[in-house]
C-alpha cells in the first residue's frame, strides 16, 4: 500500500478569484450553509489523487484557497493518494474510523463505493435544485437504488482523437471518419506507415488490457454496434449478434495489426503523442497529455483534432459513454453539510471555469455546461456536443466493477488468446448473469 502524501493548505490565504454570477458563481452568500454559518473551526479532510498530480494540483490548491477565504473557519486538509490506490486506502481508512470527509472517485470504481456502507446519500444534503441540474446520464451513473450517492465533478465524454499529419501521409482526406467502416479503412492505410526511424505506426488504438476502465470503455463499442448488456426486460443478455460484432471488431484490429496489443489508455496516449497512432478514443485528458509527452507543448495542438465518436453501422448515429471524476461524502463524516457545501462550491460555475481553463474538464451541470465560457474552442464544442449524446452506464450494482473487469478480460481473450467472438460473447454473458443479478 503506497504511503499517503498529506498536503495541508492554509486557511487564511486571500484570493482575488472570487467572482459574482447569476449562473451559480462563487460568492460568500451562495456558499454559506445553515450548519456552517457559525465560526466554529472545521477541518474537512479531502482524499484526492488530483492534488498529487502536476496537471491538476495548482487548480485544486486555488479552489481550496478561494473557499477558505470565503469561509475562514474552514480548513481543507488534502490527503494525496495515487489514483490506483485511492479506493483501497479509503476503505481501509473507513474501517479504522478515520475516513476522509470527501473522497475523489472515478466512474469505473464508483459502483463499489455506491453499494458499500461507507458513503452517505446526497439528495437532502445538496438540495433538489442542485440534483435536478445534473445531466441525466451522469446523475444516473452516480446514483444507487434511486439515491444520489456521488457527484460527477470533472466530467468528460469519450471523443475521437485523430492525427492530421498521419492522415495526410497516408493519403487520406483531412477530415475525421464518420462511421466505423470509414474508421477501419483509414486505420488500415495509416498502419502501412513507418516512422522516420522505421518503427511501426498503428492506425487505431483500443485499450485492451485487463482493467475495469477498459471494460467500461468496451461499452462504447458495444453500444455503437447496437448492443447492450441488458435486454428489453432488464435481464443480462450479451450472447447476441451485436455483442459478437463488437468482439469481431476488436479481433479485426489485432489480426490486422492496426492496434497495439494489451494496451492501457496511457500507452495509447503516449503513442498518439509521439506520432505513432492515427486515432483513438479518450476523455478530455488528451490535450494536456499530448502537449507534455510530445515535448512540443501547445505547438502539438496543430497536429491533432477531436471529433465525435464515429457512428455505428447499425444505428447510424454517434454514441459514446461518459465518465467523471466524482466526489462522495463519508457516512461517518461529522461535517456532512459542510462537506456538501464544499462539493457545491467545487462544482459551481467559477470553480468549474477555472478547472476547465486549466485542464479542459467539462461540467456535468446543465446550467453550466451550456454557457459560452465552456464552448470557446473547437475542442470545447466537440466535447459538449458529444456530452449531449452519451449513453448512461449500467445501473450501479455490487457486481458492476467486477463485471467491468470481466468485460475487459473478454476483450483480452478475443484479441490475445484468439477466442472466437461467438464463444467470448457466450462466456461473458454467463459471467454477467451471475454477477449482475
Coordinates of C-alpha atoms in Angstrom, one line a residue:
X1 CA 0.0 0.0 0.0
X2 CA 1.6 3.3 -1.0
X3 CA 2.3 5.9 1.7
X4 CA -0.2 8.7 1.8
X5 CA 1.0 12.2 1.0
X6 CA -0.8 14.8 3.0
X7 CA -0.8 18.4 1.9
X8 CA -2.2 21.0 4.4
X9 CA -3.5 24.2 2.9
X10 CA -3.6 27.5 4.8
X11 CA -7.0 28.6 5.9
X12 CA -6.2 32.3 5.6
X13 CA -5.0 32.7 2.0
X14 CA -6.6 35.7 0.4
X15 CA -7.9 35.3 -3.1
X16 CA -8.6 37.6 -6.0
X17 CA -10.5 34.9 -7.9
X18 CA -13.9 35.5 -6.4
X19 CA -16.5 36.5 -9.0
X20 CA -20.2 37.2 -8.9
X21 CA -22.5 35.4 -11.3
X22 CA -26.2 34.8 -11.7
X23 CA -25.3 31.3 -13.1
X24 CA -24.1 29.8 -9.9
X25 CA -21.0 32.0 -9.4
X26 CA -18.8 32.0 -6.3
X27 CA -20.0 34.4 -3.6
X28 CA -19.9 34.2 0.2
X29 CA -23.7 34.2 0.2
X30 CA -24.2 31.4 -2.2
X31 CA -21.9 29.1 -0.3
X32 CA -22.9 29.7 3.2
X33 CA -24.9 26.9 4.8
X34 CA -27.1 26.9 7.9
X35 CA -24.8 24.4 9.5
X36 CA -21.6 26.2 8.5
X37 CA -22.8 29.8 9.3
X38 CA -21.2 29.7 12.8
X39 CA -17.5 30.5 13.4
X40 CA -16.8 27.1 14.8
X41 CA -13.4 25.8 13.4
X42 CA -14.0 23.0 10.9
X43 CA -11.5 20.7 9.2
X44 CA -12.6 18.9 6.1
X45 CA -10.3 16.0 5.0
X46 CA -10.3 15.5 1.3
X47 CA -8.8 12.4 -0.2
X48 CA -7.7 13.1 -3.8
X49 CA -5.3 11.8 -6.4
X50 CA -5.6 15.1 -8.4
X51 CA -3.8 17.0 -5.6
X52 CA -0.7 14.9 -6.2
X53 CA -0.6 15.3 -10.0
X54 CA 1.2 18.2 -11.6
X55 CA -1.6 18.8 -14.2
X56 CA -4.3 19.4 -11.6
X57 CA -2.5 20.3 -8.3
X58 CA -2.5 24.0 -8.9
X59 CA -6.2 24.2 -9.8
X60 CA -7.2 22.3 -6.6
X61 CA -5.0 24.5 -4.4
X62 CA -6.5 27.6 -5.9
X63 CA -10.0 26.3 -5.3
X64 CA -9.3 25.5 -1.7
X65 CA -7.6 28.9 -1.2
X66 CA -10.7 30.6 -2.5
X67 CA -13.1 28.6 -0.4
X68 CA -11.1 29.2 2.8
X69 CA -11.0 32.9 2.1
X70 CA -14.8 32.9 1.9
X71 CA -15.2 30.7 5.0
X72 CA -12.2 31.4 7.3
X73 CA -13.4 28.9 9.9
X74 CA -12.9 26.0 7.5
X75 CA -9.6 24.3 6.8
X76 CA -9.2 22.0 3.8
X77 CA -6.8 19.1 4.5
X78 CA -5.8 17.3 1.3
X79 CA -4.8 13.7 1.6
X80 CA -2.9 12.8 -1.6
X81 CA -3.4 9.2 -2.6
X82 CA -2.4 7.8 -6.1
X83 CA -5.2 7.0 -8.4
X84 CA -4.6 3.3 -8.4
X85 CA -4.6 3.1 -4.6
X86 CA -7.3 5.5 -3.5
X87 CA -10.2 3.0 -3.4
X88 CA -8.3 0.5 -1.3
X89 CA -6.8 3.1 1.1
X90 CA -10.1 5.0 1.7
X91 CA -11.9 1.7 2.5
X92 CA -9.1 0.9 5.0
X93 CA -9.3 4.3 6.5
X94 CA -13.1 4.0 6.8
X95 CA -12.7 0.6 8.5
X96 CA -10.4 2.1 11.1
X97 CA -12.7 5.0 11.8
X98 CA -10.5 7.6 10.0
X99 CA -12.5 8.1 6.8
X100 CA -11.9 11.4 5.0
X101 CA -14.9 13.7 4.8
X102 CA -14.7 14.0 1.0
X103 CA -13.3 11.3 -1.3
X104 CA -12.5 11.7 -5.0
X105 CA -13.6 8.7 -7.0
X106 CA -14.0 7.6 -10.6
X107 CA -16.8 6.2 -12.7
X108 CA -15.4 2.7 -13.2
X109 CA -14.7 2.2 -9.4
X110 CA -17.7 4.1 -8.1
X111 CA -20.0 1.1 -8.0
X112 CA -18.0 -0.3 -5.1
X113 CA -18.5 2.9 -3.1
X114 CA -22.2 3.2 -4.1
X115 CA -23.1 -0.2 -2.9
X116 CA -21.0 -0.1 0.3
X117 CA -21.9 1.3 3.7
X118 CA -19.1 3.9 3.9
X119 CA -20.7 6.8 2.0
X120 CA -23.7 9.0 2.6
X121 CA -26.7 9.7 0.3
X122 CA -26.5 13.3 -1.0
X123 CA -30.0 14.3 -2.2
X124 CA -31.0 16.1 1.0
X125 CA -27.5 17.5 1.6
X126 CA -27.3 19.1 -1.8
X127 CA -30.9 20.0 -2.3
X128 CA -33.4 19.3 -5.1
X129 CA -32.5 22.2 -7.4
X130 CA -28.8 21.1 -7.5
X131 CA -29.6 17.5 -8.0
X132 CA -32.0 18.3 -10.8
X133 CA -29.4 20.4 -12.5
X134 CA -27.1 17.3 -13.1
X135 CA -27.1 15.9 -16.7
X136 CA -29.3 12.8 -16.6
X137 CA -26.7 10.2 -17.7
X138 CA -24.2 11.4 -15.2
X139 CA -26.7 11.6 -12.4
X140 CA -27.7 8.0 -13.2
X141 CA -24.0 6.9 -13.2
X142 CA -23.6 8.3 -9.7
X143 CA -26.8 7.0 -8.2
X144 CA -27.8 3.8 -6.5
X145 CA -31.3 2.5 -5.7
X146 CA -32.8 5.8 -6.5
X147 CA -30.5 7.9 -4.4
X148 CA -27.7 10.2 -5.5
X149 CA -24.6 8.7 -3.8
X150 CA -21.9 10.8 -5.5
X151 CA -21.4 14.0 -7.5
X152 CA -20.0 13.9 -11.1
X153 CA -17.2 16.6 -10.8
X154 CA -14.8 16.6 -13.7
X155 CA -16.9 15.1 -16.4
X156 CA -16.0 14.0 -19.9
X157 CA -17.5 12.1 -22.8
X158 CA -15.2 9.9 -24.8
X159 CA -14.4 11.5 -28.2
X160 CA -12.2 10.5 -31.2
X161 CA -8.7 12.0 -31.4
X162 CA -7.2 11.9 -34.9
X163 CA -3.7 12.8 -36.1
X164 CA -3.9 15.2 -39.1
X165 CA -0.3 14.6 -40.1
X166 CA -0.6 10.9 -40.3
X167 CA -3.9 11.2 -42.2
X168 CA -2.0 13.4 -44.8
X169 CA 0.9 11.0 -45.0
X170 CA -1.5 8.1 -45.6
X171 CA -3.2 10.0 -48.4
X172 CA -6.4 10.4 -46.5
X173 CA -8.7 13.4 -46.7
X174 CA -8.2 16.0 -43.9
X175 CA -11.4 15.1 -42.1
X176 CA -12.3 12.5 -39.4
X177 CA -14.2 9.3 -40.2
X178 CA -17.9 9.5 -39.8
X179 CA -18.6 5.7 -39.4
X180 CA -16.9 2.7 -38.0
X181 CA -16.3 1.4 -41.5
X182 CA -14.6 4.6 -42.5
X183 CA -12.5 4.5 -39.4
X184 CA -11.3 1.0 -40.1
X185 CA -10.4 1.9 -43.7
X186 CA -8.4 4.9 -42.5
X187 CA -6.7 2.8 -39.9
X188 CA -5.6 0.3 -42.5
X189 CA -4.0 3.0 -44.6
X190 CA -2.3 4.6 -41.6
X191 CA -0.9 1.3 -40.4
X192 CA 1.1 0.9 -43.6
X193 CA 3.2 3.9 -42.5
X194 CA 6.5 3.8 -40.6
X195 CA 8.3 6.4 -38.5
X196 CA 11.5 8.0 -39.8
X197 CA 13.4 5.5 -37.7
X198 CA 11.4 2.6 -39.0
X199 CA 9.1 2.0 -36.1
X200 CA 5.5 0.7 -36.5
X201 CA 2.6 3.2 -36.8
X202 CA -0.8 2.0 -35.6
X203 CA -4.0 3.1 -37.3
X204 CA -6.5 2.8 -34.4
X205 CA -5.9 2.2 -30.7
X206 CA -8.3 0.5 -28.4
X207 CA -7.4 -0.2 -24.7
X208 CA -7.4 -4.0 -24.2
X209 CA -5.5 -4.6 -21.0
X210 CA -7.4 -6.2 -18.1
X211 CA -8.5 -3.2 -16.2
X212 CA -12.1 -2.2 -15.1
X213 CA -11.9 1.1 -17.0
X214 CA -11.2 -0.9 -20.2
X215 CA -14.3 -3.0 -19.6
X216 CA -16.3 0.2 -19.2
X217 CA -14.8 1.6 -22.5
X218 CA -15.9 -1.6 -24.2
X219 CA -19.5 -0.4 -23.7
X220 CA -18.8 2.4 -26.1
X221 CA -18.1 -0.2 -28.8
X222 CA -21.0 -2.4 -27.7
X223 CA -23.4 0.5 -27.9
X224 CA -22.1 1.6 -31.3
X225 CA -22.9 -1.9 -32.7
X226 CA -26.4 -1.6 -31.3
X227 CA -25.8 -3.9 -28.4
X228 CA -26.4 -3.6 -24.6
X229 CA -25.7 -5.6 -21.5
X230 CA -29.4 -5.9 -20.8
X231 CA -32.4 -6.9 -22.9
X232 CA -35.8 -5.0 -23.0
X233 CA -36.8 -6.7 -19.8
X234 CA -33.7 -5.6 -17.9
X235 CA -32.1 -9.0 -17.9
X236 CA -28.5 -9.6 -18.8
X237 CA -28.2 -10.7 -22.4
X238 CA -24.8 -10.4 -24.0
X239 CA -25.0 -13.5 -26.1
X240 CA -26.2 -11.6 -29.1
X241 CA -25.2 -10.8 -32.7
X242 CA -24.5 -7.2 -31.7
X243 CA -22.0 -8.3 -29.0
X244 CA -20.4 -10.8 -31.4
X245 CA -20.0 -8.0 -33.9
X246 CA -18.3 -5.8 -31.3
X247 CA -15.8 -8.6 -30.4
X248 CA -15.2 -9.2 -34.1
X249 CA -14.2 -5.5 -34.4
X250 CA -11.6 -5.9 -31.7
X251 CA -10.3 -9.1 -33.3
X252 CA -10.0 -7.3 -36.7
X253 CA -7.9 -4.6 -35.1
X254 CA -5.4 -7.1 -33.6
X255 CA -5.4 -9.6 -36.5
X256 CA -4.5 -6.8 -38.9
X257 CA -2.0 -5.2 -36.5
X258 CA -4.0 -2.0 -36.5
X259 CA -3.8 -1.6 -32.7
X260 CA -1.0 -2.3 -30.1
X261 CA -1.5 -5.5 -28.1
X262 CA -2.8 -5.4 -24.5
X263 CA -2.7 -1.6 -24.4
X264 CA -3.6 0.6 -21.5
X265 CA -5.0 4.1 -22.1
X266 CA -1.7 5.6 -21.1
X267 CA 0.0 3.5 -23.8
X268 CA -2.3 4.9 -26.4
X269 CA -1.8 8.5 -25.2
X270 CA 1.9 8.1 -25.4
X271 CA 1.8 6.6 -28.9
X272 CA -0.5 9.3 -30.1
X273 CA 1.8 12.0 -28.6
X274 CA 4.8 10.8 -30.5
X275 CA 3.1 10.3 -33.8
X276 CA 2.8 6.6 -33.8
X277 CA -1.0 6.3 -33.5
X278 CA -3.5 7.6 -36.0
X279 CA -6.7 7.5 -33.9
X280 CA -8.0 6.5 -30.6
X281 CA -11.0 7.4 -28.2
X282 CA -10.4 9.1 -24.9
X283 CA -11.8 11.7 -22.5
X284 CA -10.8 15.4 -22.2
X285 CA -7.4 14.5 -20.7
X286 CA -5.8 14.1 -24.2
X287 CA -4.8 17.7 -24.9
X288 CA -2.7 18.2 -21.8
X289 CA -1.1 14.8 -22.1
X290 CA -0.2 15.3 -25.8
X291 CA 1.4 18.7 -25.0
X292 CA 3.5 17.2 -22.3
X293 CA 4.6 13.9 -23.8
X294 CA 5.2 15.2 -27.3
X295 CA 7.8 17.7 -25.9
X296 CA 6.2 20.3 -28.2
X297 CA 3.8 22.0 -25.8
X298 CA 1.0 24.0 -27.3
X299 CA 2.5 23.6 -30.8
X300 CA 1.4 20.0 -30.8
X301 CA -2.2 21.2 -30.9
X302 CA -1.7 21.8 -34.6
X303 CA -1.1 18.1 -35.2
X304 CA -4.4 16.7 -34.0
X305 CA -8.1 17.4 -33.7
X306 CA -11.0 15.9 -31.8
X307 CA -14.3 14.6 -33.4
X308 CA -17.4 12.8 -32.4
X309 CA -17.1 9.0 -32.0
X310 CA -18.0 7.6 -35.4
X311 CA -21.5 6.3 -36.0
X312 CA -22.1 2.6 -35.5
X313 CA -23.1 0.6 -38.6
X314 CA -26.4 -0.4 -37.1
X315 CA -27.7 2.8 -35.5
X316 CA -26.1 5.3 -38.0
X317 CA -25.6 7.7 -35.0
X318 CA -22.6 8.6 -32.9
X319 CA -23.0 7.1 -29.5
X320 CA -20.5 7.3 -26.6
X321 CA -20.1 6.9 -22.9
X322 CA -19.2 9.5 -20.4
X323 CA -17.1 9.3 -17.3
X324 CA -16.4 11.7 -14.5
X325 CA -14.1 12.1 -11.5
X326 CA -16.7 12.1 -8.8
X327 CA -16.9 13.2 -5.2
X328 CA -18.5 11.3 -2.3
X329 CA -19.1 12.1 1.4
X330 CA -18.1 9.6 4.1
X331 CA -21.0 8.2 6.1
X332 CA -19.0 8.8 9.3
X333 CA -18.1 12.4 8.5
X334 CA -19.0 14.7 11.4
X335 CA -19.4 17.6 8.9
X336 CA -21.6 16.2 6.2
X337 CA -23.4 19.5 5.4
X338 CA -20.1 21.5 5.3
X339 CA -18.7 18.8 3.0
X340 CA -21.8 19.1 0.8
X341 CA -21.3 22.9 0.6
X342 CA -17.7 22.4 -0.3
X343 CA -18.7 20.0 -3.2
X344 CA -21.3 22.5 -4.4
X345 CA -18.6 25.1 -4.4
X346 CA -16.1 22.9 -6.3
X347 CA -18.8 22.3 -9.0
X348 CA -20.1 25.9 -9.2
X349 CA -19.6 28.0 -12.3
X350 CA -16.5 29.9 -11.3
X351 CA -14.5 26.9 -10.0
X352 CA -15.5 24.7 -12.9
X353 CA -14.4 27.5 -15.3
X354 CA -11.1 27.6 -13.5
X355 CA -10.8 23.9 -13.8
X356 CA -11.9 23.9 -17.4
X357 CA -9.3 26.6 -18.4
X358 CA -6.5 24.6 -16.7
X359 CA -7.5 21.0 -17.5
X360 CA -10.3 21.1 -20.1
X361 CA -12.8 19.4 -17.7
X362 CA -16.5 19.7 -18.6
X363 CA -19.3 20.4 -16.2
X364 CA -22.0 17.8 -15.6
X365 CA -24.4 20.5 -14.6
X366 CA -26.9 21.5 -17.3
X367 CA -26.9 25.2 -16.3
X368 CA -23.1 25.4 -16.6
X369 CA -22.0 23.1 -19.5
X370 CA -24.1 25.1 -22.0
X371 CA -22.6 28.5 -21.1
X372 CA -20.5 30.3 -23.7
X373 CA -17.4 30.2 -21.5
X374 CA -17.3 26.5 -21.7
X375 CA -17.7 26.4 -25.5
X376 CA -15.0 28.8 -26.8
X377 CA -12.7 26.4 -28.7
X378 CA -13.4 23.7 -31.4
X379 CA -12.2 21.2 -28.7
X380 CA -14.8 22.5 -26.2
X381 CA -17.6 22.3 -28.8
X382 CA -16.8 18.7 -29.7
X383 CA -16.7 17.7 -26.0
X384 CA -20.1 19.4 -25.3
X385 CA -21.7 18.1 -28.4
X386 CA -20.6 14.5 -27.5
X387 CA -21.8 15.2 -23.9
X388 CA -25.4 15.5 -25.3
X389 CA -25.2 12.1 -27.0
X390 CA -23.7 9.8 -24.3
X391 CA -25.5 6.8 -23.1
X392 CA -25.7 6.1 -19.4
X393 CA -23.7 3.2 -18.0
X394 CA -25.4 0.2 -16.4
X395 CA -27.1 1.0 -13.1
X396 CA -24.7 0.6 -10.1
X397 CA -24.7 -2.9 -8.7
X398 CA -22.5 -4.7 -6.1
X399 CA -21.1 -6.7 -9.0
X400 CA -20.6 -4.0 -11.6
X401 CA -16.9 -3.2 -11.0
X402 CA -16.1 -6.9 -11.3
X403 CA -18.2 -7.0 -14.4
X404 CA -16.2 -4.3 -16.0
X405 CA -13.1 -6.3 -15.2
X406 CA -14.7 -9.4 -16.7
X407 CA -15.6 -7.5 -19.9
X408 CA -12.0 -6.3 -20.2
X409 CA -10.8 -9.8 -19.8
X410 CA -13.2 -10.9 -22.5
X411 CA -11.7 -8.3 -24.9
X412 CA -8.3 -9.6 -24.0
X413 CA -9.3 -13.2 -24.7
X414 CA -10.7 -12.4 -28.1
X415 CA -7.6 -10.4 -29.1
X416 CA -4.7 -12.0 -27.4
X417 CA -5.9 -15.6 -26.9
X418 CA -7.8 -15.6 -30.2
X419 CA -11.0 -17.0 -28.8
X420 CA -13.9 -16.8 -31.3
X421 CA -16.2 -13.8 -30.9
X422 CA -19.1 -16.2 -30.5
X423 CA -17.5 -18.1 -27.6
X424 CA -16.4 -14.8 -26.0
X425 CA -20.0 -13.4 -26.1
X426 CA -21.4 -16.6 -24.7
X427 CA -18.9 -16.8 -21.9
X428 CA -19.2 -13.2 -20.8
X429 CA -23.0 -13.5 -20.9
X430 CA -22.8 -16.4 -18.4
X431 CA -20.4 -14.5 -16.1
X432 CA -22.5 -11.3 -16.0
X433 CA -25.7 -13.2 -15.4
X434 CA -24.1 -14.3 -12.1
X435 CA -22.5 -11.0 -11.3
X436 CA -25.4 -8.6 -12.1
X437 CA -28.4 -10.5 -10.6

